[in-house]
Coordinates of C-alpha atoms in Angstrom, one line a residue:
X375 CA 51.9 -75.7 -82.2
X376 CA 48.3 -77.4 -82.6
X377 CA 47.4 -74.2 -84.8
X378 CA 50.4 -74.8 -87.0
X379 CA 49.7 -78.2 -87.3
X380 CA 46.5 -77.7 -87.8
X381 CA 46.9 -75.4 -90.8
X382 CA 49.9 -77.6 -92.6
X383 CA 47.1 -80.7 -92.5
X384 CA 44.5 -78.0 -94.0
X385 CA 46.9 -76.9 -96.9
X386 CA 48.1 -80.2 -97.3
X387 CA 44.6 -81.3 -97.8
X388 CA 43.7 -78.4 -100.6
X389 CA 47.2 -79.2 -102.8
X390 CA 46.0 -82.3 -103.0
X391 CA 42.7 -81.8 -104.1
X392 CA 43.7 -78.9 -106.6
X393 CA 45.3 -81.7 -108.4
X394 CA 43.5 -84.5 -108.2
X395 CA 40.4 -82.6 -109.2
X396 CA 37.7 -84.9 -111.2
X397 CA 36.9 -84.1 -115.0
X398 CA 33.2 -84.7 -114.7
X399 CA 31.7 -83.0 -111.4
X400 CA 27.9 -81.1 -111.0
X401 CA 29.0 -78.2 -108.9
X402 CA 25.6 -75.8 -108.0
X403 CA 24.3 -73.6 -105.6
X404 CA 20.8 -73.1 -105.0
X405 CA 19.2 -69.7 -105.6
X406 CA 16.1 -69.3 -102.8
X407 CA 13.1 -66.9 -104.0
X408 CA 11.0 -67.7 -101.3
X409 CA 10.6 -65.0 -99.1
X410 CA 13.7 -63.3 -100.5
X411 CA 16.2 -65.8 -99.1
X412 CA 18.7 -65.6 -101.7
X413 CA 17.3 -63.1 -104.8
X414 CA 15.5 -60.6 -105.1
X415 CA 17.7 -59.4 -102.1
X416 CA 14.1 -57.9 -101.3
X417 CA 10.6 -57.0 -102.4
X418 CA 9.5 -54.4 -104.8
X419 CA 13.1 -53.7 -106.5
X420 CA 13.2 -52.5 -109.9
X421 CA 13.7 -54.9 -112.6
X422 CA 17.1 -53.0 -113.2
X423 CA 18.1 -53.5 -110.0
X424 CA 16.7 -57.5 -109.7
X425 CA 18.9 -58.0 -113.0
X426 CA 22.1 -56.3 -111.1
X427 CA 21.3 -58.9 -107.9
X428 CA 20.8 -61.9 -109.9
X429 CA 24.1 -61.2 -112.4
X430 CA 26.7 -60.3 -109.5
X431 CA 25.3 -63.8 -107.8
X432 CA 25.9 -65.8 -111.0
X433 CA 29.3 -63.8 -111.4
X434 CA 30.4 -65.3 -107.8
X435 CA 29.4 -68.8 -108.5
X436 CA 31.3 -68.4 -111.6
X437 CA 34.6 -67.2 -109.7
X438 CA 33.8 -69.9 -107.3
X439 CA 33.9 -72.5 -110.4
X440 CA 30.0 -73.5 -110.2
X441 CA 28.9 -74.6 -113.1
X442 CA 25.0 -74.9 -112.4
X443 CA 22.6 -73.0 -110.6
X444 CA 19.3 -74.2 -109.1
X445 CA 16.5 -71.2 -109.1
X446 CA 13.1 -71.4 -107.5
X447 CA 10.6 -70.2 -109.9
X448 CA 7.1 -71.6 -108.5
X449 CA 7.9 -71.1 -104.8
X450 CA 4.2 -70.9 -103.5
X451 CA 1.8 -71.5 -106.3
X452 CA 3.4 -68.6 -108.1
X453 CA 5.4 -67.5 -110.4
X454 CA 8.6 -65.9 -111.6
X455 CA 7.8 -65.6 -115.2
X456 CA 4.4 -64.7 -117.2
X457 CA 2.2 -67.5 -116.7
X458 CA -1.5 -68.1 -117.7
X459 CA -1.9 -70.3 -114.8
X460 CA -0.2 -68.4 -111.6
X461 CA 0.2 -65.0 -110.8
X462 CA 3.9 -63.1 -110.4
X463 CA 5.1 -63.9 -107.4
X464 CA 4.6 -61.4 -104.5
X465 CA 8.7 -61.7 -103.8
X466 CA 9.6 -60.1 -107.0
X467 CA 6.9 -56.9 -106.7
X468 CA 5.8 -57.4 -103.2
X469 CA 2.0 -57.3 -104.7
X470 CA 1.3 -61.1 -106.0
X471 CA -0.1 -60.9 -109.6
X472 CA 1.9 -57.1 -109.7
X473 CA 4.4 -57.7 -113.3
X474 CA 7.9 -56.4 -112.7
X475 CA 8.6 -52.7 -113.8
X476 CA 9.7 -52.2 -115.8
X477 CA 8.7 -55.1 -118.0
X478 CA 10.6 -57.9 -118.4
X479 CA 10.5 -61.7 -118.2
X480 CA 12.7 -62.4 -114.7
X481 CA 13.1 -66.6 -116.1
X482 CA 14.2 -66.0 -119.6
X483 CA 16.1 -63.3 -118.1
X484 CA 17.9 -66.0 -115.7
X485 CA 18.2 -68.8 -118.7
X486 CA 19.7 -66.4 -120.9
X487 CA 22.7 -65.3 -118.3
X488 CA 23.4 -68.8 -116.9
X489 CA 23.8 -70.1 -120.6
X490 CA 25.8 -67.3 -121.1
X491 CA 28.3 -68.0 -119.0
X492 CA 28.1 -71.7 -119.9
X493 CA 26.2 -72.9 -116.7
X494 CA 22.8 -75.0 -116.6
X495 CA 20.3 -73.8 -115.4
X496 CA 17.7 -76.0 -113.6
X497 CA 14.4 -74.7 -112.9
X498 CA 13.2 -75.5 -109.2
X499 CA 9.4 -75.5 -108.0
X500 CA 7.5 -76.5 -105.1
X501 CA 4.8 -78.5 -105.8
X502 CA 1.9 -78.2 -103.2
X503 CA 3.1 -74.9 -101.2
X504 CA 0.5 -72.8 -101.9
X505 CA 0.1 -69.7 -98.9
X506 CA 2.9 -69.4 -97.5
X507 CA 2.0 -67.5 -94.6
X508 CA -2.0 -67.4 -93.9
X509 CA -2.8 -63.9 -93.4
X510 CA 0.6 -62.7 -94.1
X511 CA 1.5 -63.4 -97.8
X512 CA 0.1 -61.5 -100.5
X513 CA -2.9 -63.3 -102.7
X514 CA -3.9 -62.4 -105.8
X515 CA -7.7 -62.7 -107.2
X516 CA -6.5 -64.9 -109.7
X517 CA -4.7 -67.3 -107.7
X518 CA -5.9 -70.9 -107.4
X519 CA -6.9 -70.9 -103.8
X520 CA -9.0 -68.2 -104.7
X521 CA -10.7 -69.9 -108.1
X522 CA -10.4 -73.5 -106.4
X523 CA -10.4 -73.5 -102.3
X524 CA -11.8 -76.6 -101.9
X525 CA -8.6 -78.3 -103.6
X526 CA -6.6 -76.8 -100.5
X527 CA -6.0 -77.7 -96.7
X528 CA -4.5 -75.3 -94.0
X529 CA -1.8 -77.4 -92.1
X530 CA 0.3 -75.3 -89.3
X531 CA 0.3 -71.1 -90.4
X532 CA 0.2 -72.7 -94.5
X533 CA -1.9 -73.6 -97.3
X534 CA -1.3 -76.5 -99.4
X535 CA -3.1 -78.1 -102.3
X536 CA -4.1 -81.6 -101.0
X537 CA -1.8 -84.6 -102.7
X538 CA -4.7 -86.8 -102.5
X539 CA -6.9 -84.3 -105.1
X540 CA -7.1 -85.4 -108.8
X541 CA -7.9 -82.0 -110.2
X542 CA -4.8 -80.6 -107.8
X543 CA -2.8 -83.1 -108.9
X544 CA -3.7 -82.5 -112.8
X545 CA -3.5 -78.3 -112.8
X546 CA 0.1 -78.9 -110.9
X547 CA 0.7 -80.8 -114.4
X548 CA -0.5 -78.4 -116.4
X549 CA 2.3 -76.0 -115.0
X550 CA 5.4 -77.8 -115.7
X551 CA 4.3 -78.3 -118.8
X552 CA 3.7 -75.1 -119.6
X553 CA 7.5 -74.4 -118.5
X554 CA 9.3 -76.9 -119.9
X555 CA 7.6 -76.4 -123.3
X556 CA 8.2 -72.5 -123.0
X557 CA 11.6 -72.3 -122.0
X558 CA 15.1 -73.5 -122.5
X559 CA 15.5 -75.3 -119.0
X560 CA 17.8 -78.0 -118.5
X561 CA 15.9 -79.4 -115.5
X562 CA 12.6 -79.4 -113.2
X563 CA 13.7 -79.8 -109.9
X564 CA 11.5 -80.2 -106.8
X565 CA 12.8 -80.1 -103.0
X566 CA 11.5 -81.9 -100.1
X567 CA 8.2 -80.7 -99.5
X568 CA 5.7 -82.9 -100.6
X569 CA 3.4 -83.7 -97.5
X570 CA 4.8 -81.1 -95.2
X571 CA 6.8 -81.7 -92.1
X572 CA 5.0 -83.4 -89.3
X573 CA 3.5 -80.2 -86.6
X574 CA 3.6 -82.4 -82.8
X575 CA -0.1 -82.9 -82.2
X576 CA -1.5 -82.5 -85.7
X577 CA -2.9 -84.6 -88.6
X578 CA -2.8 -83.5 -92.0
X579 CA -6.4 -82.9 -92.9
X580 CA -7.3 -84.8 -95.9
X581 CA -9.9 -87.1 -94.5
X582 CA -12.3 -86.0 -97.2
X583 CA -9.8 -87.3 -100.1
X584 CA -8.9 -90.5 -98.4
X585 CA -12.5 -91.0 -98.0
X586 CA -13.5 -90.5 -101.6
X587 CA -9.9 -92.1 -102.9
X588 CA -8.7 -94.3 -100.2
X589 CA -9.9 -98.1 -101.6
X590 CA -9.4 -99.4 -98.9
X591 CA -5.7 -98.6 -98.5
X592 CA -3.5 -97.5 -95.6
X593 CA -3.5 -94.2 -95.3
X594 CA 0.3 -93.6 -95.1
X595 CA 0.1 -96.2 -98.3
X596 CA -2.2 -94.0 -100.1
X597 CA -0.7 -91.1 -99.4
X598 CA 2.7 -92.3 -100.8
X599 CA 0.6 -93.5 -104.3
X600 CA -0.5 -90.0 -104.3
X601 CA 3.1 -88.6 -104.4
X602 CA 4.5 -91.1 -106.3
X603 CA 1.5 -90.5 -109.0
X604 CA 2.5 -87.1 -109.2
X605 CA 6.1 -88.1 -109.8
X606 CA 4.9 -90.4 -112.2
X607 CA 3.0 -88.1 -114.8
X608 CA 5.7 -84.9 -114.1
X609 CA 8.2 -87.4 -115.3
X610 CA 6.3 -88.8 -118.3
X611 CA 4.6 -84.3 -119.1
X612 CA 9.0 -83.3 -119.2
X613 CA 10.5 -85.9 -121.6
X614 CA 7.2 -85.2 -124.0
X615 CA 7.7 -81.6 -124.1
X616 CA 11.6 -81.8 -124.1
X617 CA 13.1 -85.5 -124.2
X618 CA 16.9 -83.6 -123.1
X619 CA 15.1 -81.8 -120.2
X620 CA 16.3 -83.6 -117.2
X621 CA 14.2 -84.3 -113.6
X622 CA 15.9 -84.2 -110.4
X623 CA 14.8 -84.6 -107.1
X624 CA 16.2 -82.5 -103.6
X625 CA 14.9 -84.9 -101.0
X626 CA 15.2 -84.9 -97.1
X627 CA 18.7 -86.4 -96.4
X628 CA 17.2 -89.7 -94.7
X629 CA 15.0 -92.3 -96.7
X630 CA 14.3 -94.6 -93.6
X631 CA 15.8 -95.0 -90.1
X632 CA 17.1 -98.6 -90.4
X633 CA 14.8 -99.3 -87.1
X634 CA 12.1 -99.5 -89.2
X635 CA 13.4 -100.9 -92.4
X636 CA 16.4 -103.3 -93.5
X637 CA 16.9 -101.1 -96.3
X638 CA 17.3 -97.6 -94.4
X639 CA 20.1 -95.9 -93.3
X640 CA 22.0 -96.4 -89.5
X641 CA 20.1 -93.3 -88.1
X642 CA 17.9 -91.8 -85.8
X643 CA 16.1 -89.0 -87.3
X644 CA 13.0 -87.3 -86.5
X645 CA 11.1 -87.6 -89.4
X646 CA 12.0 -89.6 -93.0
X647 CA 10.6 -88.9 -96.3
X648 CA 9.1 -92.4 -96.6
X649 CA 7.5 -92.5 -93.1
X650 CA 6.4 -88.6 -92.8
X651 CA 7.0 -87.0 -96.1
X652 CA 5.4 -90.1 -97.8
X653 CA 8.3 -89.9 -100.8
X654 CA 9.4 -93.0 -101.6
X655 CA 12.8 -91.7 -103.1
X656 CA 14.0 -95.3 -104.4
X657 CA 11.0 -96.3 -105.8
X658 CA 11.5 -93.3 -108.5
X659 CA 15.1 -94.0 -108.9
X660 CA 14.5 -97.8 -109.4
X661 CA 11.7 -97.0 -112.1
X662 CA 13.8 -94.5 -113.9
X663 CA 11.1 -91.7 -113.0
X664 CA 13.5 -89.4 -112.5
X665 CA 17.3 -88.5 -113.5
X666 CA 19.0 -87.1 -110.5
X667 CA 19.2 -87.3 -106.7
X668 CA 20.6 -84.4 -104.7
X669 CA 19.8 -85.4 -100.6
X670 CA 20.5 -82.5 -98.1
X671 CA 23.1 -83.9 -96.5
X672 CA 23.2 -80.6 -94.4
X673 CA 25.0 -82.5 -91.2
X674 CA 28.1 -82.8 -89.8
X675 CA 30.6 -85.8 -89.6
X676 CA 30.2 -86.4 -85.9
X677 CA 26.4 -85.6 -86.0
X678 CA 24.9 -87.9 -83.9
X679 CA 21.8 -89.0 -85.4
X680 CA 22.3 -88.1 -89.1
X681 CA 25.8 -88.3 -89.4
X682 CA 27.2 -87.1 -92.7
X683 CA 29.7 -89.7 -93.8
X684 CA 27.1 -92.3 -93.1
X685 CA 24.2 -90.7 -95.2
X686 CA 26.6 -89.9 -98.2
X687 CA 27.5 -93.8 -98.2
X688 CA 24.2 -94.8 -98.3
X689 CA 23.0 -92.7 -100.7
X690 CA 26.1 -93.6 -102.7
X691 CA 24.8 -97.4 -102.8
X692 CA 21.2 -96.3 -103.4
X693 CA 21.4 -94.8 -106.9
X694 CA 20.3 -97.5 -109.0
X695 CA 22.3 -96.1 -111.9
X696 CA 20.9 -92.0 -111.8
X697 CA 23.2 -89.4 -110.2
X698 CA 23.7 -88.5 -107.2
X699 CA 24.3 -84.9 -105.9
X700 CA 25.1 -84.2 -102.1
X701 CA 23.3 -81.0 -101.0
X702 CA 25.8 -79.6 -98.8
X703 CA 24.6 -76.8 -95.7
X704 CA 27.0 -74.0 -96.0
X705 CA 24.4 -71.7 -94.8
X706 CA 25.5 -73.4 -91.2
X707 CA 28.8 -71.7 -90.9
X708 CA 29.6 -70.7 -87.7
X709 CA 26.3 -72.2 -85.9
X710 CA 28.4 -74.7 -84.2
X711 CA 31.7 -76.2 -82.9
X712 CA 31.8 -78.5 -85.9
X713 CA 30.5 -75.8 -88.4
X714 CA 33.5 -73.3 -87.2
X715 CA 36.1 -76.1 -88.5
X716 CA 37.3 -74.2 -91.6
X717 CA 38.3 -78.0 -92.6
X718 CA 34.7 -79.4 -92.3
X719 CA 33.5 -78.6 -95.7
X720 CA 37.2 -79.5 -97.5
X721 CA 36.1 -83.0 -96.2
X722 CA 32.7 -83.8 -97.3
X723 CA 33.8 -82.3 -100.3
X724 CA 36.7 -85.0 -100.8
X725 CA 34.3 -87.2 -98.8
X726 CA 31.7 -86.9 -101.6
X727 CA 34.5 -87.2 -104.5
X728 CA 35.8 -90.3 -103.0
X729 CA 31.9 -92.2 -102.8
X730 CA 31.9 -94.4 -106.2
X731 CA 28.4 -93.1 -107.3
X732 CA 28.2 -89.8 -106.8
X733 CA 28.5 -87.0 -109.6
X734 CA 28.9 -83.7 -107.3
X735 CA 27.8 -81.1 -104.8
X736 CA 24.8 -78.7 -104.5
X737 CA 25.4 -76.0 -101.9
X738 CA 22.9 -74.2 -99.6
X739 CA 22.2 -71.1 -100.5
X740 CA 24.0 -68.6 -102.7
X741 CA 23.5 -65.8 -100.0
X742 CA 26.1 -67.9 -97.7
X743 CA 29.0 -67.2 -100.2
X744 CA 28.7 -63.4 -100.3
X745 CA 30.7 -63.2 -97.0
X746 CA 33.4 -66.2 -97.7
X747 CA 32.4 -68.0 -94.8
X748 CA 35.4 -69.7 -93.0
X749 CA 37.5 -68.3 -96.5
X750 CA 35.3 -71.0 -98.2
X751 CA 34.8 -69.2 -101.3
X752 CA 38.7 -68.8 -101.7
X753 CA 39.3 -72.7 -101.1
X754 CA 37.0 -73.4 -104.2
X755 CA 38.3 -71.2 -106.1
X756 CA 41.8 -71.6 -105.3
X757 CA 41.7 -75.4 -104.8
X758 CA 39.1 -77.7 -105.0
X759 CA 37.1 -76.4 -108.4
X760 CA 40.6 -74.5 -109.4
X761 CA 39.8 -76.6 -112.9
X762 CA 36.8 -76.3 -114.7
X763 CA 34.7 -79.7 -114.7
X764 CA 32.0 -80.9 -117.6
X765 CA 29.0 -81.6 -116.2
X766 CA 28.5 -85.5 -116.1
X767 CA 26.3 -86.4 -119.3
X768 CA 23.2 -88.8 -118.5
X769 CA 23.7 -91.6 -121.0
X770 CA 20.1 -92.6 -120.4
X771 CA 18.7 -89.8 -122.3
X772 CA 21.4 -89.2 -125.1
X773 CA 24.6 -90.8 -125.6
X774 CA 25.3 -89.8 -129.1
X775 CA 28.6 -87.5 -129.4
X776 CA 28.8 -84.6 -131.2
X777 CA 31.2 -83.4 -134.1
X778 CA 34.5 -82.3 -133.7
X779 CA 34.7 -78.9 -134.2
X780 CA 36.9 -76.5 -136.9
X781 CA 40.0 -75.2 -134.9
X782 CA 42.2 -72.7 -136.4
X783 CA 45.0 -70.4 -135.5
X784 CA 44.7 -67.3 -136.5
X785 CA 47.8 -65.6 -135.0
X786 CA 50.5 -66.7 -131.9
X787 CA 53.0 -63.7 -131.0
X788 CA 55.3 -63.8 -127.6
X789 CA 55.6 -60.4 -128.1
X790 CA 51.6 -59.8 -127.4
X791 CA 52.0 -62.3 -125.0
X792 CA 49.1 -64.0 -127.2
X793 CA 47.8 -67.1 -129.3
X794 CA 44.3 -66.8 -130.9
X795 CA 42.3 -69.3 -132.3
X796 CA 39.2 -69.8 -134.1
X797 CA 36.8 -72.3 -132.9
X798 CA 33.5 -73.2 -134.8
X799 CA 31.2 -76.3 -134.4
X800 CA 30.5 -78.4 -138.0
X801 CA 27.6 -77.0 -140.0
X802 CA 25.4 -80.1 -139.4
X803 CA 25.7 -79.9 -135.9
X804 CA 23.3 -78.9 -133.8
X805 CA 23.5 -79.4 -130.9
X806 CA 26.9 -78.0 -129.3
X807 CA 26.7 -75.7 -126.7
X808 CA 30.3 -75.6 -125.8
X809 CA 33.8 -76.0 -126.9
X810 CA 36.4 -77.4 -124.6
X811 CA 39.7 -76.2 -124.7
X812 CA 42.6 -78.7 -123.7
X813 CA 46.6 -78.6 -122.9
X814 CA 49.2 -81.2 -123.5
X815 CA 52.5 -81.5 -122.7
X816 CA 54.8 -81.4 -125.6
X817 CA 56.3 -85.0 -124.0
X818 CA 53.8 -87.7 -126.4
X819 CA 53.5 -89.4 -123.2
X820 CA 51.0 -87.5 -122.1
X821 CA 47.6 -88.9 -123.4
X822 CA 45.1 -87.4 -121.0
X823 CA 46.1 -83.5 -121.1
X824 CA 44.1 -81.3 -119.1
X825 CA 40.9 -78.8 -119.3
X826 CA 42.4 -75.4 -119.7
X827 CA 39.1 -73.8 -120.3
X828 CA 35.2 -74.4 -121.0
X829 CA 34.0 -72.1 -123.3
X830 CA 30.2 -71.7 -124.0
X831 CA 29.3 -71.5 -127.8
X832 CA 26.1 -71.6 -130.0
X833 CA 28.5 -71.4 -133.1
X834 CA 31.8 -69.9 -133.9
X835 CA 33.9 -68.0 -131.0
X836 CA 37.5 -66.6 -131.2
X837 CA 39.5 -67.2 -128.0
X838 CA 42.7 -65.0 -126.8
X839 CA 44.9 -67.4 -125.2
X840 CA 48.4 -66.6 -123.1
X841 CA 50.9 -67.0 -124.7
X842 CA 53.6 -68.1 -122.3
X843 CA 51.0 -70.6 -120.6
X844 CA 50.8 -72.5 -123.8
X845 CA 54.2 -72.1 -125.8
X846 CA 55.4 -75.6 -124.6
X847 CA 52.1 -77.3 -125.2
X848 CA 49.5 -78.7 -127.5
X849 CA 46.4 -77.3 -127.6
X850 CA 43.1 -79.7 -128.4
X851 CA 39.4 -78.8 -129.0
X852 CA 36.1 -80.7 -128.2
X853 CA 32.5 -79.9 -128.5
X854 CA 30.3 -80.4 -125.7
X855 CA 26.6 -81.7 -126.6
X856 CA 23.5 -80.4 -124.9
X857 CA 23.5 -83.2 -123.0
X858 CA 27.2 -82.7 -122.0
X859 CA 28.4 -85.7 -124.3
X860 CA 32.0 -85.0 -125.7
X861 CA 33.1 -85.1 -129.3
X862 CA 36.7 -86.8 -130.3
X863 CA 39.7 -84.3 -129.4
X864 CA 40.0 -81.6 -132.4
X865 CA 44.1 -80.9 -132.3
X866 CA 45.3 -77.3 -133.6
X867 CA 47.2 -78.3 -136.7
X868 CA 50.3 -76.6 -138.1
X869 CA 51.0 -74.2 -135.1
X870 CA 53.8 -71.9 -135.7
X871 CA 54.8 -69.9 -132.6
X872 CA 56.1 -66.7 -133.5
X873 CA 58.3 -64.4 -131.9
X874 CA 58.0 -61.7 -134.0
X875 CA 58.0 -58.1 -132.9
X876 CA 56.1 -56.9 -136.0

């Protein structure tokens, strides 16, 4: 009887969300690189074979209704693309500084099939990581720790260029530059390791750099002026090599435990990004440094330390007017009591949805979806992103809309069971990169209609349609700037529905 009930409240719970479903949602998954979490599925693949991986995972998070995806690109001081700066990454070839065979460029690669499918695609690098594994990884002649060791410290089994270093802090500069002026990204993104994770009994060793950079400062002071000057300039390097390119940051999920600040959050945990991590989160969000938010919310309701409901409603009220995305742990499936609750993640998700300032949901990692955990990939896709959503536009960089676009029909048969139309953006617009297609109900009362589908577009497309889906409705257009502002609705004009046979 408790099963059955159990079940009823869980279907209950999905109907409900399938229709109350938001217009304007970030839905992502993050794609790992770093030592083959999530793609290349291992080293030393062929470049056929890492184009297969990295297609079916996009093609999953496409079924599942994602419209983003998050790929690490730098993971260690390294790179995923040609650069003049870093060497290939050792996870693509397993030899770092090895090209992929044969040739190709793995990032444009990755741009070009995200766009495709009409997702973003944000670009994610660590900044300091820079050996992964000391006398494990794979080190190239040409990489930096070879041309520049005395910019590095060894903390725990890595190496890591030290925060407090000018020159460090000025080369990791030159790299995102070099990205975002080279590609077609839509963000930078950078997780939570800035100073690493506290190791019991061990100091991070940059007494050399406070020494020579200190001023008299705290240390734990000058340590967050170092991270918060490399936040500074990344912020200021992005917007002049591409004022649309956004900047997000993936944070650990607690700021400050409340004990030791008004300000924090009602928790207990370990370690905090301002008091270990030395990333003042809010001070970025309150200077407009960067555009995004996405904490790792990777806990459960009834977690007693970091509980998950009380994070997401603090980070809700701590957004100073950027977005918000929760980063939610689906990678914990099944390691708990709580995380064997096929409910659990139908809850943060309306949990999230329900918090007044936050825009959507990034999930850890895409490898946890190829098995449908807890039949969590058919609850997406069935339910809770059944209906496509635009990605919420950031009015700070560009409000201006686009055009309407040119809708015609070009035929509308019940006997093919089809409608086509034509959809093309104005000639003086540049800047579309999709066309939404809406449905009204015949009845004028409806005003709102809904989004029947999200089409991506760099100019004119022709779109099949079923017939019997649409034959009692209205059909509307809009184009979707690069910055996912909306034009005015575009209605099809003069439809004829035909039931000719010929």
């Amino acid at each position: 009887m408790k099963v059955k009930l159990l079940l009823f409240l869980f279907c209950s719970l999905q109907i409900n969300l399938c229709f109350g479903q938001p217009k304007y949602e970030f839905r992502a998954a993050w794609i790992a690189t770093v030592d083959n979490i999530d793609w290349p599925s291992k080293k030393g693949l062929s470049a056929d074979s890492q184009r297969v991986e990295y297609t079916r995972l996009l093609d999953m998070h496409q079924r599942n209704g994602l419209n983003a995806v998050i790929v690490q690109i730098r993971p260690a001081t390294d790179a995923m693309y040609p650069s003049q700066y870093e060497p290939w990454s050792e996870w693509l070839t397993g030899t770092q500084g090895k090209p992929p065979t044969p040739y190709y460029d793995p990032l444009q690669f990755m741009i070009d099939e995200a766009h495709k499918r009409g997702m973003e695609f944000h670009a994610w690098c660590n900044p300091y990581r820079a050996e992964f594994s000391l006398h494990k990884s794979s080190i190239a002649p040409t990489h930096i720790t070879r041309i520049h060791p005395e910019w590095f410290v060894t903390y725990g089994t890595t190496r890591y260029f030290d925060p407090g270093n000018k020159q460090a802090q000025d080369f990791v500069e030159r790299v995102i530059r070099d990205i975002v002026s080279r590609y077609d990204i839509d963000a930078i993104h950078f997780d939570d390791y800035f100073y690493p994770y506290r190791i019991t009994g061990k100091e991070f060793p940059d007494d050399n750099t406070y020494g020579q950079y200190g001023n008299g400062m705290s240390r734990e002071d000058w340590r967050r002026s170092n991270v918060d000057s490399i936040i500074f300039k990344l912020s200021k390097v992005i917007k002049e090599e591409n004022p649309h390119c956004k900047f997000g940051i993936s944070p650990f999920g607690v700021w400050r435990n409340k004990d030791k600040d008004p300000e924090g959050s009602d928790t207990r945990a370990g370690q905090t990004n301002y008091d270990d991590l030395y990333a003042d989160i809010l001070l970025w969000l309150k200077n407009g440094w960067i555009d995004y938010v996405a904490p790792q919310l990777y806990w459960e309701f009834t977690q007693p330390n970091a509980p998950y409901g009380v994070l997401l409603d603090w980070w809700s009220k701590h957004t100073y007017g950027k977005h918000c995305y929760i980063g939610l742990g689906i990678y914990r499936a099944g390691s708990s009591a709580a995380w064997k609750d096929p409910t659990l993640l139908p809850r943060q998700i309306q949990a999230l949805r329900d918090a007044s300032n936050v825009q959507g949901a990034i999930y850890f990692s895409s490898k946890s979806f190829i098995k449908n955990p807890l039949g969590w990939n058919d609850s997406l896709q069935n339910n809770y992103y059944y209906h496509p959503a635009l990605i919420p536009p950031m009015e700070w960089i560009d409000s201006t809309k686009p055009a309407k676009p040119v809708v015609e029909l070009k035929s509308s048969s019940s006997y093919n069971n089809a409608i086509t139309i034509e959809i093309s953006k104005q000639a003086e617009d540049k800047d579309t990169k999709a066309f939404v297609i809406y449905t009204f109900l015949e009845d004028s009362s409806d005003t709102t209609g809904s989004i029947y589908k999200i089409i991506p577009s760099s100019g004119q497309v022709s779109v099949s349609l079923p017939y019997f889906e649409l034959v009692k409705k209205r059909i509307a257009v809009t184009s979707v700037s690069r910055n996912n502002n909306e034009s005015e609705l575009q209605f099809l004009k003069g439809r004829e529905i035909s039931t000719s046979k010929n």
